[in-house]
Short mmCIF file of C-alpha atoms in Angstrom, two decimals:
data_model
loop_
_atom_site.label_atom_id
_atom_site.label_comp_id
_atom_site.label_asym_id
_atom_site.label_seq_id
_atom_site.Cartn_x
_atom_site.Cartn_y
_atom_site.Cartn_z
CA MET A 8 123.88 116.25 99.45
CA LEU A 9 121.16 113.53 100.35
CA SER A 10 120.04 111.55 97.25
CA PRO A 11 116.12 111.92 96.48
CA GLN A 12 115.75 108.34 98.30
CA GLU A 13 117.50 109.39 101.27
CA ALA A 14 115.86 112.60 101.57
CA ARG A 15 112.23 111.13 101.33
CA VAL A 16 110.97 110.02 104.99
CA SER A 17 108.14 107.48 104.81
CA VAL A 18 106.03 107.27 107.87
CA VAL A 19 105.78 103.73 109.52
CA VAL A 20 102.67 102.72 111.36
CA VAL A 21 102.21 99.53 113.34
CA ALA A 22 98.54 98.87 114.48
CA THR A 23 97.76 95.85 116.75
CA ILE A 24 94.25 94.74 116.63
CA THR A 25 93.07 92.17 119.52
CA PRO A 26 89.87 90.28 118.64
CA ARG A 27 87.60 88.98 120.98
CA PRO A 28 87.96 84.91 120.76
CA ASP A 29 84.67 84.51 119.13
CA ALA A 30 85.14 87.33 116.72
CA VAL A 31 88.59 86.51 114.99
CA ASP A 32 87.28 85.29 111.75
CA ALA A 33 84.86 88.23 111.59
CA VAL A 34 87.80 90.67 112.31
CA ARG A 35 89.97 88.92 109.65
CA GLU A 36 87.44 89.36 107.13
CA ALA A 37 86.53 92.92 107.99
CA VAL A 38 90.44 94.00 107.82
CA LEU A 39 90.78 92.00 104.48
CA ALA A 40 87.92 94.00 102.89
CA ALA A 41 89.71 97.32 103.77
CA VAL A 42 92.91 96.38 102.60
CA PRO A 43 92.25 96.93 98.58
CA GLN A 44 90.32 100.26 99.35
CA VAL A 45 93.60 101.34 101.65
CA HIS A 46 96.02 100.30 98.80
CA ALA A 47 94.18 102.43 96.61
CA GLU A 48 94.54 105.60 98.90
CA PRO A 49 97.25 107.91 97.79
CA GLY A 50 100.52 107.75 99.49
CA CYS A 51 99.94 104.19 100.65
CA GLU A 52 103.34 102.33 100.27
CA LEU A 53 102.64 99.39 102.50
CA TYR A 54 99.51 98.01 104.24
CA ALA A 55 100.14 94.44 105.14
CA LEU A 56 98.31 92.26 107.31
CA HIS A 57 99.88 89.65 109.85
CA GLU A 58 98.35 87.34 112.24
CA GLY A 59 99.73 85.42 115.26
CA ASP A 60 99.09 84.74 118.97
CA GLY A 61 95.54 85.94 118.88
CA VAL A 62 96.09 89.07 117.40
CA PHE A 63 96.47 90.89 113.88
CA VAL A 64 99.07 93.24 113.19
CA MET A 65 98.79 95.72 110.47
CA VAL A 66 102.32 97.14 109.14
CA GLU A 67 101.95 100.36 107.30
CA ARG A 68 104.03 102.67 105.43
CA TRP A 69 102.87 106.13 104.05
CA GLU A 70 104.93 108.48 101.88
CA SER A 71 104.12 111.24 104.03
CA PRO A 72 102.42 112.64 107.35
CA GLU A 73 99.86 114.29 105.18
CA ALA A 74 99.08 110.83 103.32
CA LEU A 75 98.80 109.13 106.88
CA ARG A 76 96.49 112.10 108.04
CA ALA A 77 94.28 111.65 105.02
CA HIS A 78 94.23 107.72 105.48
CA GLY A 79 92.92 108.59 109.04
CA LYS A 80 89.86 110.28 107.55
CA ALA A 81 89.37 107.85 104.69
CA GLU A 82 86.17 106.14 104.03
CA ALA A 83 87.80 102.48 104.02
CA LEU A 84 89.11 103.38 107.85
CA ARG A 85 85.74 104.36 108.78
CA THR A 86 83.98 101.43 107.65
CA LEU A 87 86.68 99.12 109.21
CA GLY A 88 86.38 100.95 112.81
CA ALA A 89 82.32 100.30 112.39
CA ALA A 90 83.03 96.74 111.50
CA LEU A 91 85.55 96.20 114.40
CA ALA A 92 83.37 98.12 117.16
CA ASP A 93 82.13 95.21 119.08
CA LYS A 94 84.31 92.73 118.20
CA LEU A 95 87.81 93.85 120.04
CA ALA A 96 89.02 92.36 123.56
CA ALA A 97 91.16 95.39 123.62
CA PRO A 98 91.53 99.00 122.11
CA LEU A 99 93.41 99.22 119.01
CA ASP A 100 97.18 99.82 119.88
CA VAL A 101 98.35 102.08 116.95
CA ARG A 102 101.98 103.32 116.91
CA ARG A 103 103.57 105.66 114.55
CA LEU A 104 107.08 104.87 114.58
CA THR A 105 110.50 106.44 113.31
CA ALA A 106 113.32 104.45 111.51
CA VAL A 107 116.31 103.90 113.29
CA PRO A 108 118.14 102.87 110.00
CA ALA A 109 120.96 100.61 110.75
CA GLY A 110 123.36 98.02 108.72
CA GLU A 111 122.59 97.48 104.99
CA PRO A 112 120.30 100.34 103.87
CA GLY A 113 117.82 98.03 101.88
CA LYS A 114 117.53 95.66 104.98
CA GLY A 115 117.91 98.18 107.90
CA ALA A 116 114.37 100.00 107.84
CA LEU A 117 111.22 99.73 106.26
#
């Protein structure tokens, strides 16, 4: 029988945001403004911004598919989408991922 921790399956999302070169600072500010609101959403386990090579990468973990669906309709995401609308060099690349645990349990999956 699985333990409660093993039975729980989080949903992992990686979103890549590619700003226009002249909008990097504005995109960073818009995303940073959204982070505290998203952290307060029910089911948010991780919402972490990373930056490199001219793109921003948001690594997310949600406690359930339902929590992720609610996030998709939340005010913070609507506001962020509006703020990014004319500042992107490419469409958002949002990928929902399934963990493939390997090695040590605490290190092999988000």
